[in-house]
Coordinates of C-alpha atoms and ligand atoms in Angstrom, one line a residue:
M1 CA -8.6 11.6 -19.6
K2 CA -12.3 10.0 -20.1
E3 CA -14.2 9.5 -17.1
L4 CA -13.7 6.1 -15.8
K5 CA -16.7 3.8 -15.1
N6 CA -16.1 0.5 -13.0
V7 CA -13.5 1.8 -10.6
P8 CA -12.1 -1.0 -8.3
T9 CA -12.9 0.0 -4.4
H10 CA -9.2 -1.2 -3.3
I11 CA -6.0 -0.8 -4.9
G12 CA -2.8 -2.2 -3.4
I13 CA 0.5 -0.9 -4.5
I14 CA 3.7 -2.8 -4.1
M15 CA 6.0 0.3 -4.5
D16 CA 9.3 -1.0 -6.1
G17 CA 12.3 0.5 -7.9
N18 CA 13.3 3.6 -5.8
G19 CA 16.8 2.3 -5.5
R20 CA 17.1 1.6 -9.3
W21 CA 15.7 4.9 -10.2
A22 CA 18.5 6.6 -8.0
T23 CA 21.2 4.4 -8.9
K24 CA 20.6 4.7 -12.6
R25 CA 21.4 8.8 -11.9
G26 CA 24.4 8.5 -9.7
L27 CA 22.4 9.3 -6.9
P28 CA 22.1 7.6 -3.1
R29 CA 19.3 5.2 -3.0
N30 CA 17.5 7.1 -0.2
Y31 CA 17.2 9.9 -2.8
G32 CA 15.1 7.6 -4.7
H33 CA 13.0 7.1 -1.2
K34 CA 12.4 10.7 -1.2
K35 CA 11.2 11.0 -4.7
G36 CA 9.2 7.9 -3.9
I37 CA 7.1 10.1 -1.3
D38 CA 6.3 12.5 -4.2
A39 CA 4.9 9.7 -6.1
I40 CA 2.7 8.5 -3.1
E41 CA 1.7 12.0 -3.1
R42 CA 0.3 12.0 -6.9
T43 CA -1.1 9.0 -6.4
I44 CA -3.2 9.8 -3.2
Y45 CA -4.3 12.6 -5.6
A46 CA -5.0 10.7 -8.5
C47 CA -7.2 8.0 -6.0
L48 CA -9.3 11.3 -4.8
K49 CA -9.9 12.1 -8.8
F50 CA -10.6 8.8 -9.6
N51 CA -13.1 7.9 -6.8
I52 CA -11.2 4.8 -5.5
K53 CA -12.1 4.3 -2.0
Y54 CA -9.2 2.4 -0.3
C55 CA -5.3 2.7 -1.4
T56 CA -2.8 0.7 0.3
F57 CA 0.9 1.3 0.0
F58 CA 3.4 -1.5 0.7
A59 CA 6.2 0.7 2.0
F60 CA 8.4 -1.6 4.5
S61 CA 8.3 -5.5 4.4
T62 CA 8.7 -7.8 7.1
E63 CA 12.0 -8.6 5.0
N64 CA 13.1 -4.8 4.4
W65 CA 15.3 -5.0 7.7
K66 CA 17.8 -7.3 5.9
R67 CA 18.7 -3.7 4.3
S68 CA 21.8 -0.9 5.6
K69 CA 21.0 0.6 8.6
E70 CA 21.7 3.8 6.5
E71 CA 19.1 3.3 4.2
I72 CA 16.4 1.6 6.8
D73 CA 17.1 5.0 9.0
G74 CA 16.3 7.2 5.9
I75 CA 13.4 5.5 5.1
F76 CA 12.1 6.0 8.4
S77 CA 13.1 9.8 8.7
L78 CA 11.5 10.4 5.4
L79 CA 8.1 8.6 6.6
R80 CA 8.3 10.8 9.8
D81 CA 9.0 13.9 7.9
Y82 CA 6.1 13.0 5.4
L83 CA 3.6 12.4 8.6
K84 CA 4.6 15.4 10.2
K85 CA 3.6 18.2 7.7
E86 CA 1.3 20.7 9.2
D87 CA -0.5 21.0 5.9
N88 CA -0.5 17.2 5.1
I89 CA -2.5 15.8 2.4
F90 CA -4.8 13.7 4.8
L91 CA -5.7 16.5 7.2
K92 CA -6.2 18.9 4.1
N93 CA -8.3 16.5 2.1
K94 CA -10.1 14.6 4.8
I95 CA -8.4 11.5 4.3
K96 CA -8.4 8.6 6.5
L97 CA -4.9 7.2 7.5
E98 CA -4.4 3.5 8.5
S99 CA -1.6 1.2 9.0
I100 CA -1.0 -2.5 8.7
G101 CA 2.0 -4.7 9.9
V102 CA 3.5 -4.6 13.5
L103 CA 4.5 -1.4 14.5
D104 CA 6.7 -2.5 17.7
P105 CA 10.0 -2.2 16.1
F106 CA 9.9 1.3 14.6
P107 CA 11.4 4.2 16.1
D108 CA 9.0 6.1 18.8
D109 CA 8.9 9.4 17.1
L110 CA 7.7 7.6 13.8
V111 CA 5.1 5.8 15.8
A112 CA 3.6 8.8 17.6
E113 CA 3.3 10.9 14.1
L114 CA 1.4 8.0 12.8
T115 CA -0.5 7.3 15.7
S116 CA -1.5 11.1 16.2
L117 CA -2.6 11.6 12.1
K118 CA -4.4 8.1 12.4
N119 CA -6.4 9.5 15.4
K120 CA -6.9 12.9 13.9
T121 CA -8.4 11.4 10.6
K122 CA -10.2 8.8 12.0
N123 CA -13.7 9.9 11.3
Y124 CA -12.9 10.6 7.8
D125 CA -14.3 8.0 4.9
K126 CA -13.9 9.5 1.4
L127 CA -10.7 7.9 0.8
I128 CA -8.9 5.4 3.4
V129 CA -4.8 5.2 2.5
T130 CA -3.3 2.7 4.4
F131 CA 0.4 2.3 4.9
A132 CA 1.9 -1.6 5.0
L133 CA 4.5 -1.3 7.7
N134 CA 6.8 -3.9 8.9
Y135 CA 4.1 -6.0 7.2
G136 CA 4.2 -9.4 5.5
G137 CA 1.4 -11.5 4.2
R138 CA 2.6 -14.7 5.7
D139 CA 3.1 -12.7 9.4
D140 CA -0.4 -11.3 8.7
I141 CA -1.9 -14.9 8.5
I142 CA 0.5 -16.5 11.4
R143 CA -0.9 -13.6 13.4
A144 CA -4.5 -14.0 12.6
I145 CA -4.3 -17.9 13.3
N146 CA -2.6 -17.1 16.7
N147 CA -5.3 -14.2 17.7
L148 CA -7.9 -17.3 16.7
L149 CA -6.4 -19.4 18.9
E150 CA -6.1 -17.1 21.7
K151 CA -10.1 -17.1 21.4
K152 CA -9.9 -20.9 21.7
E153 CA -12.2 -21.2 18.4
K154 CA -12.2 -24.6 17.5
K155 CA -13.6 -24.4 13.9
I156 CA -13.6 -21.1 11.9
T157 CA -14.8 -19.9 8.5
E158 CA -13.1 -17.9 5.8
K159 CA -15.1 -14.6 7.3
D160 CA -13.9 -15.3 10.8
F161 CA -10.1 -15.6 9.2
L162 CA -10.7 -12.1 7.2
L163 CA -11.9 -10.6 10.4
A164 CA -8.7 -11.7 12.0
L165 CA -6.0 -10.5 9.6
D166 CA -4.8 -6.7 9.6
T167 CA -7.0 -5.9 6.6
K168 CA -10.3 -7.0 8.5
N169 CA -11.6 -3.2 7.8
M170 CA -11.5 -3.2 4.2
P171 CA -12.2 -5.0 1.2
E172 CA -10.0 -7.3 -0.8
P173 CA -7.9 -5.1 -3.4
E174 CA -9.5 -5.6 -6.7
I175 CA -6.0 -4.4 -8.2
V176 CA -2.9 -4.8 -7.0
I177 CA 0.5 -3.0 -9.1
R178 CA 3.7 -3.8 -8.6
T179 CA 6.2 -1.3 -10.3
S180 CA 9.4 -1.6 -11.6
G181 CA 9.0 -4.5 -13.8
E182 CA 9.7 -7.4 -11.4
M183 CA 7.2 -9.8 -11.5
R184 CA 6.5 -11.2 -7.9
I185 CA 4.5 -10.1 -5.0
S186 CA 7.3 -10.3 -2.2
N187 CA 4.9 -11.5 0.8
F188 CA 2.3 -8.5 0.1
M189 CA -1.6 -9.6 1.3
L190 CA -1.0 -13.1 0.1
Y191 CA -4.9 -14.4 1.6
Q192 CA -6.3 -11.0 0.3
M193 CA -5.0 -11.2 -3.2
A194 CA -6.6 -14.7 -4.1
Y195 CA -8.5 -13.0 -7.0
S196 CA -6.8 -9.6 -7.3
E197 CA -6.1 -8.3 -11.0
L198 CA -2.2 -7.9 -11.2
F199 CA -0.6 -5.0 -13.1
F200 CA 3.0 -5.1 -13.4
P201 CA 4.1 -1.6 -15.1
K202 CA 7.9 -1.1 -15.9
T203 CA 8.1 2.3 -14.3
Y204 CA 10.3 2.9 -11.5
W205 CA 8.0 4.1 -8.2
P206 CA 9.3 7.4 -8.5
D207 CA 8.1 8.1 -12.0
F208 CA 4.8 6.9 -11.1
D209 CA 2.0 9.3 -11.8
E210 CA -1.5 9.7 -12.5
K211 CA -1.4 8.9 -15.9
H212 CA 0.0 5.5 -15.3
L213 CA -2.7 4.8 -12.7
Y214 CA -5.3 5.8 -15.5
K215 CA -4.1 3.5 -18.0
I216 CA -4.2 0.6 -15.8
L217 CA -7.6 1.4 -14.5
K218 CA -8.6 1.4 -18.5
K219 CA -7.0 -2.1 -18.5
Y220 CA -8.6 -3.1 -15.8
Q221 CA -12.2 -2.4 -17.1
K222 CA -11.4 -4.8 -20.2
R223 CA -10.5 -7.8 -17.4
D224 CA -12.7 -10.6 -17.5
R225 CA -13.1 -11.5 -13.8
R226 CA -14.5 -14.8 -13.6
F227 CA -13.8 -15.9 -10.3
G228 CA -14.1 -19.5 -11.5
G229 CA -17.1 -19.6 -13.3
V230 CA -18.0 -19.3 -16.8
R231 CA -19.2 -16.3 -18.9
Ligands
IPE301 C1 10.8 -0.1 -2.8 O1 12.0 0.4 -3.8 C2 10.7 0.7 -1.8 C3 11.1 -0.2 -0.6 C4 11.0 -1.6 -0.5 C5 11.2 0.5 0.9 P1 13.1 -0.3 -3.6 O2 14.2 0.4 -2.7 O3 13.0 -1.9 -3.3 O4 14.1 0.2 -5.1 P2 14.8 -1.3 -6.0 O5 13.9 -2.3 -6.1 O6 15.9 -1.2 -4.9 O7 15.3 -0.5 -6.9
IPE302 C1 8.7 -5.1 -1.8 O1 9.9 -4.6 -2.6 C2 8.4 -4.6 -0.8 C3 8.0 -3.1 -0.6 C4 7.7 -2.7 -1.6 C5 8.1 -2.5 0.6 P1 11.5 -5.4 -2.2 O2 12.0 -4.7 -3.0 O3 11.6 -5.4 -0.8 O4 10.9 -6.7 -2.8 P2 12.1 -7.9 -3.3 O5 13.5 -7.8 -2.5 O6 12.6 -7.4 -4.7 O7 11.5 -9.0 -3.7
MG303 MG1 12.9 -3.3 -4.4

């Protein structure tokens, strides 16, 4: 792998295909989610290697509550165990953990692990990994509007609005990746993605690794980002 120039500051990842990965192998869907955690781990190491500063993983959407209780509980317990590991990737590599989305409906033990690790890593700044949990782009926008209304703002600018979103502490993602071949956004960062470069690799999320990310970053270098202007 040759060295990469012009790497994005922020990549957003819509991790999709865990269920199909498992079903294809005759395994329960939650086994796919388990393998999905390994792919998160690999991707975080790849971000460190490629000097990406922010990586946001879409882990649970505001719509994912429609799934069976068994699947939802399985996802929560995998996440909790992942965050609970003593030698976890965040502490070991000085990575800051963040979250976006509304945590209230999650089980207390999951929120406790997440909050504890967020606190322990809050001063790190080499890489900021964010989990989008009970996150929806529409919900983010509506909550931002309500926050601004509470402050009795009469007129707001785009900057005010960006600062009212869950993503206030991070730049907009230059790249958004959705795995599994589906070509939709499924309510990820709707406002923040206005000018993101989109990539839809066919790989199911549990198979995603450094090589896939490298290929995407190479392709990104060739994209002509005009932002409405003319080259
Ligand atoms: C993504 O994989 C993980 C979550 C949405 C939590 P899926 O579970 O959506 O996998 P498919 O799309 O059913 O294959
Ligand atoms: C998007 O995947 C949400 C996450 C990756 C967390 P889904 O599998 O839930 O999206 P749809 O249902 O295919 O649109
Ligand atoms: Mg899916």
